[in-house]
PDB file of C-alpha atoms in Angstrom:
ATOM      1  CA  UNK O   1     159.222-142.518 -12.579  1.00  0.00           C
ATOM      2  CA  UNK O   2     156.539-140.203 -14.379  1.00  0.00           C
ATOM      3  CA  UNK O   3     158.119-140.973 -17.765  1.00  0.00           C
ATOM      4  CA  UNK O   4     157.785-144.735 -16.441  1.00  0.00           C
ATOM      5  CA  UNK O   5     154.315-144.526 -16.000  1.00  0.00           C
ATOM      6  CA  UNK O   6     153.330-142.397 -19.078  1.00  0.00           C
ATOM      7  CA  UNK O   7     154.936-144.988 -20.855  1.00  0.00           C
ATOM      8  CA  UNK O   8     152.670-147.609 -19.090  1.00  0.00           C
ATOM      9  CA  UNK O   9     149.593-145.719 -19.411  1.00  0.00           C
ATOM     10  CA  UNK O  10     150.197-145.497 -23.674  1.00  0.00           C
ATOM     11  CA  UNK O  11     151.067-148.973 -23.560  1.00  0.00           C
ATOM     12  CA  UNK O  12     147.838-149.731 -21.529  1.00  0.00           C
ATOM     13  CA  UNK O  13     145.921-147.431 -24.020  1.00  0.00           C
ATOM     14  CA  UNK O  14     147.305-149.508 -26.810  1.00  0.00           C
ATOM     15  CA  UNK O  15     145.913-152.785 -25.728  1.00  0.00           C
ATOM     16  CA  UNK O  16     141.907-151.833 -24.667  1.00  0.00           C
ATOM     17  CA  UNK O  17     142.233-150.232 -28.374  1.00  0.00           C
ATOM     18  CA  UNK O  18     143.245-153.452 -29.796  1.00  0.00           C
ATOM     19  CA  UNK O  19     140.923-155.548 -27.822  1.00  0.00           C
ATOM     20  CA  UNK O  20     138.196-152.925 -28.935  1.00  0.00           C
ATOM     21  CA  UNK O  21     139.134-153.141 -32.595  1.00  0.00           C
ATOM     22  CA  UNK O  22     139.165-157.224 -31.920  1.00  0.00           C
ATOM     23  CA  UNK O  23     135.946-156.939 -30.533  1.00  0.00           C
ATOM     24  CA  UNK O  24     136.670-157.966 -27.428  1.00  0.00           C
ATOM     25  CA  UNK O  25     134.307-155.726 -26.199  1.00  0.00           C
ATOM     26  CA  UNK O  26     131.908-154.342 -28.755  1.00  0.00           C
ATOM     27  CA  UNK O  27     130.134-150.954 -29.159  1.00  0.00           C
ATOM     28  CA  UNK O  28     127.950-150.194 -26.467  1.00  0.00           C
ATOM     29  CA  UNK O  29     129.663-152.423 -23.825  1.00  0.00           C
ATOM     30  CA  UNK O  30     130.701-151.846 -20.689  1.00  0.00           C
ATOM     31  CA  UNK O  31     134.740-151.704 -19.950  1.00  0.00           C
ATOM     32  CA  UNK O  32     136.261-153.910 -16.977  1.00  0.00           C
ATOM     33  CA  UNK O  33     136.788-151.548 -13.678  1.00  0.00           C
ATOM     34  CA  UNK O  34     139.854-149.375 -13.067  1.00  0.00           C
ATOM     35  CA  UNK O  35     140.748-152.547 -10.452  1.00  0.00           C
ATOM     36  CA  UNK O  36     140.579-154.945 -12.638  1.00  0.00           C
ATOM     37  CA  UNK O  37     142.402-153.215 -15.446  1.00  0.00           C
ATOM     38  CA  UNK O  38     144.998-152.959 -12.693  1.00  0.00           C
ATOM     39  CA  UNK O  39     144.975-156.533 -11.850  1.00  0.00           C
ATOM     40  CA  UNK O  40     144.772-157.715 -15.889  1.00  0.00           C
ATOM     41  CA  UNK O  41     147.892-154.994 -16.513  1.00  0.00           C
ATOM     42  CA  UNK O  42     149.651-154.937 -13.233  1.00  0.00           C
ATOM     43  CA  UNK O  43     149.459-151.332 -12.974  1.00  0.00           C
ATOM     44  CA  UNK O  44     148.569-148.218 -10.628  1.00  0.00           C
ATOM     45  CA  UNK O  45     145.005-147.147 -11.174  1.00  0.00           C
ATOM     46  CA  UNK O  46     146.814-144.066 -11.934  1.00  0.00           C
ATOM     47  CA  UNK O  47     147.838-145.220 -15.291  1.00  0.00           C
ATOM     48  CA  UNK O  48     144.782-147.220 -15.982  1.00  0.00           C
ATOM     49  CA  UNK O  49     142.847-143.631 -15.793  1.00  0.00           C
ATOM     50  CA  UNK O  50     145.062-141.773 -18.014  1.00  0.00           C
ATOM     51  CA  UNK O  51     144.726-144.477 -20.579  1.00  0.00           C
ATOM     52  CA  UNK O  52     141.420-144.698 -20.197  1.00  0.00           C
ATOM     53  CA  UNK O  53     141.589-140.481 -20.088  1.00  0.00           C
ATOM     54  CA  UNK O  54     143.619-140.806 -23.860  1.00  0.00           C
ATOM     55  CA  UNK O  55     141.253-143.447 -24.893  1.00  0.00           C
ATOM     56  CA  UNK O  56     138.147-141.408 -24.212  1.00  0.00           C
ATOM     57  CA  UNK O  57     139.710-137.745 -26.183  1.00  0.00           C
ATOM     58  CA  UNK O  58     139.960-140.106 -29.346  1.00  0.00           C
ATOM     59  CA  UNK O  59     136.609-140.716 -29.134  1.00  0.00           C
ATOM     60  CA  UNK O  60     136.990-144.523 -28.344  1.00  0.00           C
ATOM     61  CA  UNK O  61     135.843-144.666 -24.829  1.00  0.00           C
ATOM     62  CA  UNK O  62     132.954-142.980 -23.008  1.00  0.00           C
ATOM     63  CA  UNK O  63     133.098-142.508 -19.248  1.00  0.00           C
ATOM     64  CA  UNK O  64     129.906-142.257 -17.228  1.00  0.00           C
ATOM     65  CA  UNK O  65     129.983-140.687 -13.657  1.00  0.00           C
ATOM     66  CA  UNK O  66     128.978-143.279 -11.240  1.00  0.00           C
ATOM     67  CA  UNK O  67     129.028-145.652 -13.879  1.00  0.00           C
ATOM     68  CA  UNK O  68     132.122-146.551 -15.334  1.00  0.00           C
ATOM     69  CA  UNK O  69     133.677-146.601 -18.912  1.00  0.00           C
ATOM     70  CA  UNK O  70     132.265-148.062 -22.054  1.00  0.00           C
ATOM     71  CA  UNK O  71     133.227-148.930 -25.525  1.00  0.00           C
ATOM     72  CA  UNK O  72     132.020-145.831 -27.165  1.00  0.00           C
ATOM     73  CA  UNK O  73     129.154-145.137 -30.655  1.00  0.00           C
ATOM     74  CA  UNK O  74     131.260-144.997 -33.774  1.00  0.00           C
ATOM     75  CA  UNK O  75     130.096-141.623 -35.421  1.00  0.00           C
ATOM     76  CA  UNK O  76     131.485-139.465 -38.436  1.00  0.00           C
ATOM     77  CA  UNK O  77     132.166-136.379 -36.107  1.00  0.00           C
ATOM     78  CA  UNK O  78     134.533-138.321 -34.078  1.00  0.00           C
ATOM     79  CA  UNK O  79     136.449-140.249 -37.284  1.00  0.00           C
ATOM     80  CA  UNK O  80     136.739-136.876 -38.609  1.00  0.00           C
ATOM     81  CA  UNK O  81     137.871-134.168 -35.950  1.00  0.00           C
ATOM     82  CA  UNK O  82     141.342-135.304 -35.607  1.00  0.00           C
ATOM     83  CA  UNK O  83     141.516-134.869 -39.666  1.00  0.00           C
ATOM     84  CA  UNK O  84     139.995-131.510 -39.193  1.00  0.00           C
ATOM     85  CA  UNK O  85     142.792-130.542 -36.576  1.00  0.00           C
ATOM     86  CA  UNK O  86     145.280-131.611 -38.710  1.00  0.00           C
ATOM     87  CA  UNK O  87     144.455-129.435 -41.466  1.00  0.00           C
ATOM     88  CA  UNK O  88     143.842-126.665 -39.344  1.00  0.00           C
ATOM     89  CA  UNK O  89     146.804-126.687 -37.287  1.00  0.00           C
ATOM     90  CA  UNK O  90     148.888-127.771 -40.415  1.00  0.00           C
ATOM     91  CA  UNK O  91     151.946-125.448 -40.909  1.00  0.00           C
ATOM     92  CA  UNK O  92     152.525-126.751 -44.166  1.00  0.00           C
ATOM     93  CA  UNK O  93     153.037-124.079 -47.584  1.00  0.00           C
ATOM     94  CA  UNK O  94     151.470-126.221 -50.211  1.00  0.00           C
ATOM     95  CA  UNK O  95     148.310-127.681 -48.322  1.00  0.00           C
ATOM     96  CA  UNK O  96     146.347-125.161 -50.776  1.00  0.00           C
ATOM     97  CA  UNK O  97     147.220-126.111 -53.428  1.00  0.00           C
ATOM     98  CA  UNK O  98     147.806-129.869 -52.511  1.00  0.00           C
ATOM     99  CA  UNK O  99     143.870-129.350 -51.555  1.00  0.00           C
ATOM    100  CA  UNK O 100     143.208-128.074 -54.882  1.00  0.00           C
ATOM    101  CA  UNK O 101     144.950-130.978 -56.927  1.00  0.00           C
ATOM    102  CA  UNK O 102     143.427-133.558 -54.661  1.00  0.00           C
ATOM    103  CA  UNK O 103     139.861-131.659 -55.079  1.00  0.00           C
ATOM    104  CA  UNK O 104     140.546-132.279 -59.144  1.00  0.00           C
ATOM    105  CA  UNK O 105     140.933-135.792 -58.831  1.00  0.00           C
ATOM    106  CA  UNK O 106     138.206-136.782 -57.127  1.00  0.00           C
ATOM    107  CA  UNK O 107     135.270-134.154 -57.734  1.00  0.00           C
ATOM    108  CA  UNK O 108     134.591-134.152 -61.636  1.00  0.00           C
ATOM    109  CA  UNK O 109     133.302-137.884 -60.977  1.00  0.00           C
ATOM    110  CA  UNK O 110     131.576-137.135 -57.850  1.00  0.00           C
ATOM    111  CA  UNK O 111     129.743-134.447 -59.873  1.00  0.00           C
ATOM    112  CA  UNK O 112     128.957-137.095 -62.346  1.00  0.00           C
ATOM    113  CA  UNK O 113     127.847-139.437 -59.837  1.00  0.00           C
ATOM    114  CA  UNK O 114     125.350-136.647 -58.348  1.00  0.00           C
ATOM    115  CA  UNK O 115     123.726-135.726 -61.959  1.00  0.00           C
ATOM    116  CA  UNK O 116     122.908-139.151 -62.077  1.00  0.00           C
ATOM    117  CA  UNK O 117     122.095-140.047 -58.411  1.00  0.00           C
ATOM    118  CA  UNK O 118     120.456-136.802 -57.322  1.00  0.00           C
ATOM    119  CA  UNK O 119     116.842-136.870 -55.668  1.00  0.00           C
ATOM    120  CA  UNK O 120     114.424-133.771 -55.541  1.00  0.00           C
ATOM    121  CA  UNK O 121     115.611-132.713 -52.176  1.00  0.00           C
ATOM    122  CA  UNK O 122     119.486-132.429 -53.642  1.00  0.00           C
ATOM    123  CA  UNK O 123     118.765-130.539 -56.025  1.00  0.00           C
ATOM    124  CA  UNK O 124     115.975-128.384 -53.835  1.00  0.00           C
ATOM    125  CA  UNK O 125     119.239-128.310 -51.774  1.00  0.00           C
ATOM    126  CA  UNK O 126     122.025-126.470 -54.812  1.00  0.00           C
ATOM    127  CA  UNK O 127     119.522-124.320 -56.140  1.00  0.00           C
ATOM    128  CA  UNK O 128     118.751-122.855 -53.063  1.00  0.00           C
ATOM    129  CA  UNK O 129     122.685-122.629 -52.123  1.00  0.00           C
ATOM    130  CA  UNK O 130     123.167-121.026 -55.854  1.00  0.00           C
ATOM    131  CA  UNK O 131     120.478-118.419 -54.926  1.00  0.00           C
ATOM    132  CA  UNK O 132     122.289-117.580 -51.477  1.00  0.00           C
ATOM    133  CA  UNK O 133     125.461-117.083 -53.430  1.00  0.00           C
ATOM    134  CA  UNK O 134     124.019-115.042 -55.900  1.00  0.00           C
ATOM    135  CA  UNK O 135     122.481-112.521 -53.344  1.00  0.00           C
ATOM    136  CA  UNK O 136     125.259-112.873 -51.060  1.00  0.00           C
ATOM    137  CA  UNK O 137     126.856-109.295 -50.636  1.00  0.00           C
ATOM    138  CA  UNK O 138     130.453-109.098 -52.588  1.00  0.00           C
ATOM    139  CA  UNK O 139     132.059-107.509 -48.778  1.00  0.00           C
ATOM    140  CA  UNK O 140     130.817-110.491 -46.727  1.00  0.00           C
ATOM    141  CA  UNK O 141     133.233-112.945 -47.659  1.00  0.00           C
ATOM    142  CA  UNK O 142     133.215-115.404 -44.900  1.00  0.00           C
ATOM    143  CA  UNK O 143     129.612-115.881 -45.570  1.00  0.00           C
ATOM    144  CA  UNK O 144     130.327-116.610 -49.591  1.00  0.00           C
ATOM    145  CA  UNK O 145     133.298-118.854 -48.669  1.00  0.00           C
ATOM    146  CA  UNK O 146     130.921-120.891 -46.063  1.00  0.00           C
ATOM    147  CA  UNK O 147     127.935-120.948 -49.280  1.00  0.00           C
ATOM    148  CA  UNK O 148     130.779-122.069 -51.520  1.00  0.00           C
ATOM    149  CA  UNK O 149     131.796-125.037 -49.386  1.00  0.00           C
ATOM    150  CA  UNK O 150     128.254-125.890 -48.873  1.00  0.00           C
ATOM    151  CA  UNK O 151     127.549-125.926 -52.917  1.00  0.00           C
ATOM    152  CA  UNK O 152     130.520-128.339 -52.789  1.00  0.00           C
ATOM    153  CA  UNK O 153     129.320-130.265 -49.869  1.00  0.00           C
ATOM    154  CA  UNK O 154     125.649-130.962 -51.384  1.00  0.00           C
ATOM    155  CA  UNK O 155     127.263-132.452 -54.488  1.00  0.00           C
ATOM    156  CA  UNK O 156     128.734-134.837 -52.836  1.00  0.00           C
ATOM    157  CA  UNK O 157     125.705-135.777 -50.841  1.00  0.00           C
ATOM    158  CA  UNK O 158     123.596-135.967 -54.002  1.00  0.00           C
ATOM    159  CA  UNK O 159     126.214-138.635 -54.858  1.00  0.00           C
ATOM    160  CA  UNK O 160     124.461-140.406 -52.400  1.00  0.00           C
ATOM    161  CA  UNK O 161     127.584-142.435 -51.371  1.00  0.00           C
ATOM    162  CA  UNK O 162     128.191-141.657 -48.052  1.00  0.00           C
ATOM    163  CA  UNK O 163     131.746-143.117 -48.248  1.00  0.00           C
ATOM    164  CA  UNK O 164     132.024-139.988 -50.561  1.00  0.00           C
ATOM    165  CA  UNK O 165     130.520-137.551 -48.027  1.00  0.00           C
ATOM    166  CA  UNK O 166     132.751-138.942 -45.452  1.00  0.00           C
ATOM    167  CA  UNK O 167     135.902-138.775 -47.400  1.00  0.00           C
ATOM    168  CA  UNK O 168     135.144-135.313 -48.868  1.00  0.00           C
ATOM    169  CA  UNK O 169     134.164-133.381 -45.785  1.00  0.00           C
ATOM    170  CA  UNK O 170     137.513-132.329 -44.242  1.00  0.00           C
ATOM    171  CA  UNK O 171     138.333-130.976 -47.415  1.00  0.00           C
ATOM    172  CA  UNK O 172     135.226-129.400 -48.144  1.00  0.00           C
ATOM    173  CA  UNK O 173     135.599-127.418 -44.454  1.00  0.00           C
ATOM    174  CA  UNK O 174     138.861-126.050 -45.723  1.00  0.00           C
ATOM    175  CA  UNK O 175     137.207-123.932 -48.684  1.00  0.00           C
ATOM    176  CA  UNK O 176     136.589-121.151 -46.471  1.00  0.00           C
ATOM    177  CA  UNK O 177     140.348-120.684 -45.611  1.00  0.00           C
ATOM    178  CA  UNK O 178     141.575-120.931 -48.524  1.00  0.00           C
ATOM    179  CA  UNK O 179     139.101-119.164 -50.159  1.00  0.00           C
ATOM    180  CA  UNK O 180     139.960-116.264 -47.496  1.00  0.00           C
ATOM    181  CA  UNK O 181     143.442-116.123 -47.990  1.00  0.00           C
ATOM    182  CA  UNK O 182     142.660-115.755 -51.921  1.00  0.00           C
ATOM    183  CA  UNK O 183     140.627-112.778 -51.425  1.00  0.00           C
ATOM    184  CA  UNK O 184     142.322-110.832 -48.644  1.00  0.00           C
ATOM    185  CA  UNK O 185     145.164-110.226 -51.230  1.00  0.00           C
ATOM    186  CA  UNK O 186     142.751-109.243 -54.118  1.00  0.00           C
ATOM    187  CA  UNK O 187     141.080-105.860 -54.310  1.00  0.00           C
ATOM    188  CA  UNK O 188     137.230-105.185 -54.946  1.00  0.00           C
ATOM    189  CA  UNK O 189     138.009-105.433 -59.166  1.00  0.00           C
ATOM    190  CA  UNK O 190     139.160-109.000 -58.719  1.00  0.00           C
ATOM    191  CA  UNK O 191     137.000-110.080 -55.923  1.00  0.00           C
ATOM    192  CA  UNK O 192     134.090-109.307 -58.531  1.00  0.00           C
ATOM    193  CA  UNK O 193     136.287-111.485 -60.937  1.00  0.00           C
ATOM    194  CA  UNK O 194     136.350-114.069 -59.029  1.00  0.00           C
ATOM    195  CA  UNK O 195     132.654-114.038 -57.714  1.00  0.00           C
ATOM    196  CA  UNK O 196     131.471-114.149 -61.370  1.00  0.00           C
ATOM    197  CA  UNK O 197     133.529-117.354 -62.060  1.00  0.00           C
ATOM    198  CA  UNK O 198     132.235-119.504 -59.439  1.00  0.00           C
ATOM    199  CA  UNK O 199     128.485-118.298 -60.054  1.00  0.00           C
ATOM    200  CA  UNK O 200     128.730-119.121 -63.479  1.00  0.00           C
ATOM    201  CA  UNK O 201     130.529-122.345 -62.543  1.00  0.00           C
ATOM    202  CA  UNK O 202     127.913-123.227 -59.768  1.00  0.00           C
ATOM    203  CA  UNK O 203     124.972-122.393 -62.093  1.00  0.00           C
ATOM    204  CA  UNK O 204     126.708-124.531 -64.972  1.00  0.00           C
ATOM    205  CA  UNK O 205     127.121-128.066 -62.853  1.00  0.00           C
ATOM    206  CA  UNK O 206     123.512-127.133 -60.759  1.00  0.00           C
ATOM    207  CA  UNK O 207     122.030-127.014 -64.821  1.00  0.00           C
ATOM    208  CA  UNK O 208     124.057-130.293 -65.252  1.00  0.00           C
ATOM    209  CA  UNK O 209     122.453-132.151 -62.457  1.00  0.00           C
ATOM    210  CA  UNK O 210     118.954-130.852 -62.638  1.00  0.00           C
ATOM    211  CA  UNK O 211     119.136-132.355 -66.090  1.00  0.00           C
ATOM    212  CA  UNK O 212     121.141-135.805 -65.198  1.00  0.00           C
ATOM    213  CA  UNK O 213     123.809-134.860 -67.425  1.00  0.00           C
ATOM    214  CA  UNK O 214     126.410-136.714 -66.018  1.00  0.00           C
ATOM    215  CA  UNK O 215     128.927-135.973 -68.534  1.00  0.00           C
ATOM    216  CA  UNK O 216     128.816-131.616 -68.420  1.00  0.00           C
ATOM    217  CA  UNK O 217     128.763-132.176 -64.853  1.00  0.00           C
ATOM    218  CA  UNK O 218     132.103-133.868 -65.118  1.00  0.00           C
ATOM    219  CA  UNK O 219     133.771-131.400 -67.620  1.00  0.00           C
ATOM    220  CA  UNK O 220     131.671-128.110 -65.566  1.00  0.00           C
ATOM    221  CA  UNK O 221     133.266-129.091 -62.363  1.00  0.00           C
ATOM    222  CA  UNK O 222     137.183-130.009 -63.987  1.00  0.00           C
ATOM    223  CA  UNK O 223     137.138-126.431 -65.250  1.00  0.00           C
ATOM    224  CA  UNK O 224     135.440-124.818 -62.411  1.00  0.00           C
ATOM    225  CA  UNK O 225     138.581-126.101 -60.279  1.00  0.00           C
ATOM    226  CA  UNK O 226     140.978-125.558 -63.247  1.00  0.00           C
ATOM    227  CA  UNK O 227     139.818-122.080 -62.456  1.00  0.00           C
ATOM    228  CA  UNK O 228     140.286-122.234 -58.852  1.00  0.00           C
ATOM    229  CA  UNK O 229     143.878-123.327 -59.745  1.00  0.00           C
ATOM    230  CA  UNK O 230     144.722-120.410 -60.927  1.00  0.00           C
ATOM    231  CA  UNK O 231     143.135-118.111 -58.903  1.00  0.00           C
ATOM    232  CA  UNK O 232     144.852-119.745 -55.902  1.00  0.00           C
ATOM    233  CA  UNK O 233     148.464-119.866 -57.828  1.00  0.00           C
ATOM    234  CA  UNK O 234     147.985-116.008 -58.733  1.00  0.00           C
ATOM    235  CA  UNK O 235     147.193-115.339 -55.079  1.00  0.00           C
ATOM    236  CA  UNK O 236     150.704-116.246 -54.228  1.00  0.00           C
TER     237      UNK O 236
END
C-alpha cells in the first residue's frame, strides 16, 4: 500500500508541476486546498501533502502556516542548489578535470566579453580581489581558493550577461575544491609555484580589462587555465 501511495503522491507532484509550468497557476498564486486536490486527483490528503511536501524542497511551491500553498518566486538560488548538490555529492574521478575543460571553453570569451562590457564598479571589484590575493598568506589556502573563485566570479559579472553569471556559478563554487585537493598534495616549494602563476595570470586579464582589451583578455585567460590544466593533471 505505501509503495501505492508514494507512487500516487509523485504522480500527483508531476501534474501541479506541469500545470505550474503551463501556467495554470502563475507565480505568486495561490494553490487549490489539500481537499480539493483530493477531489481533482481522487486521492488521500495524505498523498496530496507529500506531493505538495516534494513540490515545495524543489523550490516550486511555498507553504504558508494558516494559509495554504502557493506557486512559489522563481530565484537563481533555487535553479541552482540542486546543481550545486550534484557536484558536491558527485562521486565521479574526472569531474576536475571535466570542470577544467568545460572552464576552457567557455571563459576566454567571457573574459573578452568583460574587457569590453566592464563598468567602474567591475573593475573596482578585480582589483580589489587581485589585492586580497596578493596579501593573502601562502598557509591559508581555503581563503586563496575562495579569492580565486571570486576573481573568476567577477569576470563573469563584468560580462554583464546574467545568463553568463547564472550558467557559470556552480562551476565557479567548485574552484575551492579543486583547488584544495591540488594543494594538499603539493609541498610549500610548489604551493609558491603555483601562487605565482595565478597572480601573474589574475594581474594579466585584470590589465586586460581595465584597458578594454578584449583580445589579451581572451588569450590571458586560455593560458591561465592551460596552466591550471596542468597543475591539476600533475596533482594526480
Amino acid at each position: 500500500m505505501k509503495v501505492q501511495s508514494d507512487l500516487l503522491s509523485i504522480q500527483i507532484a508531476e501534474n501541479i508541476e506541469k500545470q505550474i509550468r503551463d501556467r495554470v497557476y502563475t507565480i505568486g498564486e495561490k494553490l487549490p486546498t489539500e481537499n480539493e486536490f483530493c477531489t481533482q486527483f481522487s486521492a488521500s490528503r495524505t498523498a496530496v501533502r507529500e506531493a505538495l511536501k516534494s513540490l515545495k524542497a524543489r523550490g516550486l511551491v511555498e507553504i504558508k502556516k494558516g494559509s495554504g500553498a502557493y506557486v512559489a518566486e522563481l530565484s537563481s538560488e533555487g535553479a541552482l542548489n540542486p546543481i550545486h548538490l550534484y557536484f558536491e555529492m558527485s562521486a565521479d574521478t574526472n569531474l576536475v578535470y571535466n570542470t577544467i575543460k568545460t572552464r576552457q571553453a567557455f571563459e576566454p570569451e567571457i573574459a573578452n566579453l568583460a574587457a569590453r562590457n566592464r563598468t567602474d564598479e567591475d573593475l573596482f571589484k578585480i582589483e580589489e580581489n587581485l589585492n586580497l590575493l596578493i596579501e593573502c598568506s601562502l598557509d591559508d589556502v581555503d581563503g586563496e581558493t575562495i579569492i580565486d573563485g571570486d576573481f573568476h566570479s567577477l569576470v563573469a559579472g563584468a560580462a554583464q550577461n546574467p545568463v553568463i553569471a547564472l550558467i557559470m556559478n556552480p562551476i565557479h563554487n567548485l574552484i575551492p575544491k579543486h583547488k584544495t585537493l591540488i594543494y594538499g598534495k603539493k609541498d610549500v616549494v610548489h604551493r609558491q609555484e603555483i601562487r605565482e602563476s595565478v597572480v601573474r595570470f589574475h594581474t594579466r586579464i585584470y590589465e586586460a580589462i581595465k584597458e578594454r582589451d578584449g583580445k589579451e583578455a581572451y588569450y590571458q585567460m586560455k593560458e591561465h587555465l592551460r596552466r591550471t590544466e596542468l597543475y591539476s593533471k600533475h596533482s594526480n
